[in-house]
């Protein structure tokens, strides 16, 4: 994933279909976050910002959720904690309106990470517990794994 991300970034994040641009950029953001690519995260944040009112959805079949979620996660990584709060609040509202439990779980996980970044251990634990409950109830092993790992990390909580 890291090599693919580097190649795509080197190409200026040009993708074959404009209608999937927000989705492709959001997926790149997921990878940048996972592998800790801060420089690429800065560029992705700037590229995603104009799409903040959109959902990362290719062809309407699935969704990575509100672009605000990706922006919130990137802002957290970059230490832009006030911006992260704003993005995650908007993402949470959008996902709650949709009644989309897996997107709500991903948003709770992102909130947990953001709260950990500012040292709010108790609030982070509550968000991570919510993410874990939703993920387990609705079948997302990946979100459950990440929430559990963060929740039980002695260095963080």
mmCIF file of C-alpha atoms in Angstrom:
data_model
loop_
_atom_site.group_PDB
_atom_site.id
_atom_site.type_symbol
_atom_site.label_atom_id
_atom_site.label_comp_id
_atom_site.label_asym_id
_atom_site.label_seq_id
_atom_site.Cartn_x
_atom_site.Cartn_y
_atom_site.Cartn_z
ATOM 1 C CA UNK A 1 0.000 0.000 0.000
ATOM 2 C CA UNK A 2 2.837 2.384 0.827
ATOM 3 C CA UNK A 3 4.422 1.872 -2.605
ATOM 4 C CA UNK A 4 1.107 2.401 -4.399
ATOM 5 C CA UNK A 5 0.480 5.554 -2.372
ATOM 6 C CA UNK A 6 3.924 6.913 -3.266
ATOM 7 C CA UNK A 7 3.301 6.198 -6.965
ATOM 8 C CA UNK A 8 -0.133 7.839 -6.953
ATOM 9 C CA UNK A 9 1.207 10.857 -5.044
ATOM 10 C CA UNK A 10 4.098 11.108 -7.507
ATOM 11 C CA UNK A 11 1.529 11.236 -10.325
ATOM 12 C CA UNK A 12 -0.218 14.172 -8.644
ATOM 13 C CA UNK A 13 -3.183 12.062 -7.523
ATOM 14 C CA UNK A 14 -4.560 11.778 -11.056
ATOM 15 C CA UNK A 15 -7.176 9.069 -11.372
ATOM 16 C CA UNK A 16 -8.841 7.698 -14.506
ATOM 17 C CA UNK A 17 -12.395 8.731 -13.547
ATOM 18 C CA UNK A 18 -13.281 12.120 -12.089
ATOM 19 C CA UNK A 19 -16.554 10.802 -10.667
ATOM 20 C CA UNK A 20 -14.577 8.681 -8.206
ATOM 21 C CA UNK A 21 -12.032 11.377 -7.327
ATOM 22 C CA UNK A 22 -13.287 12.014 -3.784
ATOM 23 C CA UNK A 23 -13.449 8.267 -3.102
ATOM 24 C CA UNK A 24 -9.937 7.698 -4.474
ATOM 25 C CA UNK A 25 -8.510 10.582 -2.451
ATOM 26 C CA UNK A 26 -10.259 9.304 0.695
ATOM 27 C CA UNK A 27 -8.783 5.836 0.146
ATOM 28 C CA UNK A 28 -5.343 7.418 -0.273
ATOM 29 C CA UNK A 29 -5.956 9.266 3.001
ATOM 30 C CA UNK A 30 -6.718 5.923 4.704
ATOM 31 C CA UNK A 31 -3.406 4.557 3.459
ATOM 32 C CA UNK A 32 -1.429 7.684 4.381
ATOM 33 C CA UNK A 33 -2.865 7.522 7.888
ATOM 34 C CA UNK A 34 -2.150 3.815 8.229
ATOM 35 C CA UNK A 35 1.488 4.109 7.124
ATOM 36 C CA UNK A 36 2.188 7.489 8.758
ATOM 37 C CA UNK A 37 2.883 9.537 5.615
ATOM 38 C CA UNK A 38 2.598 13.064 7.041
ATOM 39 C CA UNK A 39 3.804 14.928 3.921
ATOM 40 C CA UNK A 40 1.292 13.118 1.741
ATOM 41 C CA UNK A 41 -1.382 13.678 4.419
ATOM 42 C CA UNK A 42 -0.859 17.456 4.111
ATOM 43 C CA UNK A 43 -1.377 17.304 0.352
ATOM 44 C CA UNK A 44 -4.409 15.025 0.673
ATOM 45 C CA UNK A 45 -5.988 17.317 3.250
ATOM 46 C CA UNK A 46 -5.674 20.245 0.845
ATOM 47 C CA UNK A 47 -7.035 18.182 -2.061
ATOM 48 C CA UNK A 48 -9.977 16.809 -0.072
ATOM 49 C CA UNK A 49 -11.047 20.117 1.483
ATOM 50 C CA UNK A 50 -12.987 21.292 -1.617
ATOM 51 C CA UNK A 51 -14.938 17.987 -1.499
ATOM 52 C CA UNK A 52 -15.892 18.287 2.185
ATOM 53 C CA UNK A 53 -19.650 18.319 1.419
ATOM 54 C CA UNK A 54 -19.462 15.059 -0.531
ATOM 55 C CA UNK A 55 -19.463 11.398 0.335
ATOM 56 C CA UNK A 56 -16.650 9.124 -0.782
ATOM 57 C CA UNK A 57 -18.780 6.819 -2.909
ATOM 58 C CA UNK A 58 -17.754 5.098 -6.142
ATOM 59 C CA UNK A 59 -20.699 4.521 -8.463
ATOM 60 C CA UNK A 60 -23.139 4.659 -5.541
ATOM 61 C CA UNK A 61 -22.515 1.058 -4.475
ATOM 62 C CA UNK A 62 -20.559 1.558 -1.284
ATOM 63 C CA UNK A 63 -19.269 4.437 0.756
ATOM 64 C CA UNK A 64 -16.257 5.427 2.820
ATOM 65 C CA UNK A 65 -18.570 8.016 4.353
ATOM 66 C CA UNK A 66 -18.481 11.755 4.503
ATOM 67 C CA UNK A 67 -15.298 13.370 3.234
ATOM 68 C CA UNK A 68 -15.399 15.212 6.566
ATOM 69 C CA UNK A 69 -14.381 11.922 8.223
ATOM 70 C CA UNK A 70 -11.217 11.666 6.124
ATOM 71 C CA UNK A 71 -10.491 15.356 6.751
ATOM 72 C CA UNK A 72 -10.969 14.911 10.498
ATOM 73 C CA UNK A 73 -8.616 11.969 10.615
ATOM 74 C CA UNK A 74 -5.990 13.791 8.553
ATOM 75 C CA UNK A 75 -6.340 16.922 10.715
ATOM 76 C CA UNK A 76 -5.787 14.796 13.825
ATOM 77 C CA UNK A 77 -2.625 13.285 12.334
ATOM 78 C CA UNK A 78 -1.371 16.754 11.424
ATOM 79 C CA UNK A 79 -2.051 18.137 14.903
ATOM 80 C CA UNK A 80 -4.811 20.451 13.681
ATOM 81 C CA UNK A 81 -7.064 19.501 16.567
ATOM 82 C CA UNK A 82 -9.627 22.324 16.284
ATOM 83 C CA UNK A 83 -10.090 21.541 12.606
ATOM 84 C CA UNK A 84 -10.367 17.831 13.465
ATOM 85 C CA UNK A 85 -13.195 18.624 15.899
ATOM 86 C CA UNK A 86 -15.078 20.575 13.235
ATOM 87 C CA UNK A 87 -14.658 17.891 10.579
ATOM 88 C CA UNK A 88 -15.570 15.028 12.904
ATOM 89 C CA UNK A 89 -18.643 16.867 14.179
ATOM 90 C CA UNK A 90 -19.866 17.286 10.598
ATOM 91 C CA UNK A 91 -19.057 13.675 9.747
ATOM 92 C CA UNK A 92 -20.905 12.443 12.826
ATOM 93 C CA UNK A 93 -24.006 14.477 11.922
ATOM 94 C CA UNK A 94 -23.970 13.190 8.350
ATOM 95 C CA UNK A 95 -23.567 9.554 9.392
ATOM 96 C CA UNK A 96 -26.233 9.886 12.102
ATOM 97 C CA UNK A 97 -28.675 11.365 9.556
ATOM 98 C CA UNK A 98 -28.078 8.357 7.323
ATOM 99 C CA UNK A 99 -28.439 5.954 10.253
ATOM 100 C CA UNK A 100 -25.353 4.202 8.905
ATOM 101 C CA UNK A 101 -23.961 2.153 11.820
ATOM 102 C CA UNK A 102 -20.643 1.201 10.251
ATOM 103 C CA UNK A 103 -19.962 4.813 9.297
ATOM 104 C CA UNK A 104 -20.981 5.805 12.831
ATOM 105 C CA UNK A 105 -18.495 3.232 14.139
ATOM 106 C CA UNK A 106 -15.702 4.597 11.936
ATOM 107 C CA UNK A 107 -16.524 8.120 13.100
ATOM 108 C CA UNK A 108 -16.494 7.083 16.778
ATOM 109 C CA UNK A 109 -13.115 5.437 16.171
ATOM 110 C CA UNK A 110 -11.786 8.646 14.590
ATOM 111 C CA UNK A 111 -13.140 10.673 17.524
ATOM 112 C CA UNK A 112 -11.367 8.296 19.887
ATOM 113 C CA UNK A 113 -8.090 8.855 18.073
ATOM 114 C CA UNK A 114 -8.594 12.641 18.099
ATOM 115 C CA UNK A 115 -9.377 12.654 21.805
ATOM 116 C CA UNK A 116 -6.314 10.534 22.534
ATOM 117 C CA UNK A 117 -4.200 13.024 20.587
ATOM 118 C CA UNK A 118 -5.228 15.744 23.036
ATOM 119 C CA UNK A 119 -4.901 13.528 26.107
ATOM 120 C CA UNK A 120 -8.620 13.191 26.878
ATOM 121 C CA UNK A 121 -8.385 9.565 27.949
ATOM 122 C CA UNK A 122 -11.824 9.081 29.471
ATOM 123 C CA UNK A 123 -13.699 10.697 26.573
ATOM 124 C CA UNK A 124 -11.547 8.737 24.120
ATOM 125 C CA UNK A 125 -12.369 5.506 25.919
ATOM 126 C CA UNK A 126 -16.098 6.230 25.678
ATOM 127 C CA UNK A 127 -15.853 6.873 21.922
ATOM 128 C CA UNK A 128 -13.717 3.798 21.356
ATOM 129 C CA UNK A 129 -16.156 1.660 23.336
ATOM 130 C CA UNK A 130 -18.993 2.965 21.148
ATOM 131 C CA UNK A 131 -16.992 2.180 18.010
ATOM 132 C CA UNK A 132 -16.331 -1.319 19.306
ATOM 133 C CA UNK A 133 -19.999 -1.968 20.160
ATOM 134 C CA UNK A 134 -21.225 -0.752 16.776
ATOM 135 C CA UNK A 135 -18.521 -2.621 14.894
ATOM 136 C CA UNK A 136 -19.257 -5.897 16.646
ATOM 137 C CA UNK A 137 -23.021 -5.514 16.276
ATOM 138 C CA UNK A 138 -22.784 -4.735 12.554
ATOM 139 C CA UNK A 139 -19.921 -6.966 11.475
ATOM 140 C CA UNK A 140 -16.835 -4.803 11.006
ATOM 141 C CA UNK A 141 -13.877 -6.790 12.281
ATOM 142 C CA UNK A 142 -11.454 -4.099 11.073
ATOM 143 C CA UNK A 143 -13.068 -1.271 13.069
ATOM 144 C CA UNK A 144 -13.492 -3.555 16.095
ATOM 145 C CA UNK A 145 -9.823 -4.519 15.928
ATOM 146 C CA UNK A 146 -8.640 -0.910 15.667
ATOM 147 C CA UNK A 147 -10.955 0.284 18.462
ATOM 148 C CA UNK A 148 -9.894 -2.531 20.740
ATOM 149 C CA UNK A 149 -6.205 -1.964 20.014
ATOM 150 C CA UNK A 150 -6.495 1.746 20.843
ATOM 151 C CA UNK A 151 -8.725 1.109 23.859
ATOM 152 C CA UNK A 152 -6.292 -1.334 25.417
ATOM 153 C CA UNK A 153 -3.090 0.427 24.519
ATOM 154 C CA UNK A 154 -1.447 1.233 27.884
ATOM 155 C CA UNK A 155 0.465 4.122 26.367
ATOM 156 C CA UNK A 156 -2.723 5.803 25.218
ATOM 157 C CA UNK A 157 -5.519 4.988 27.654
#
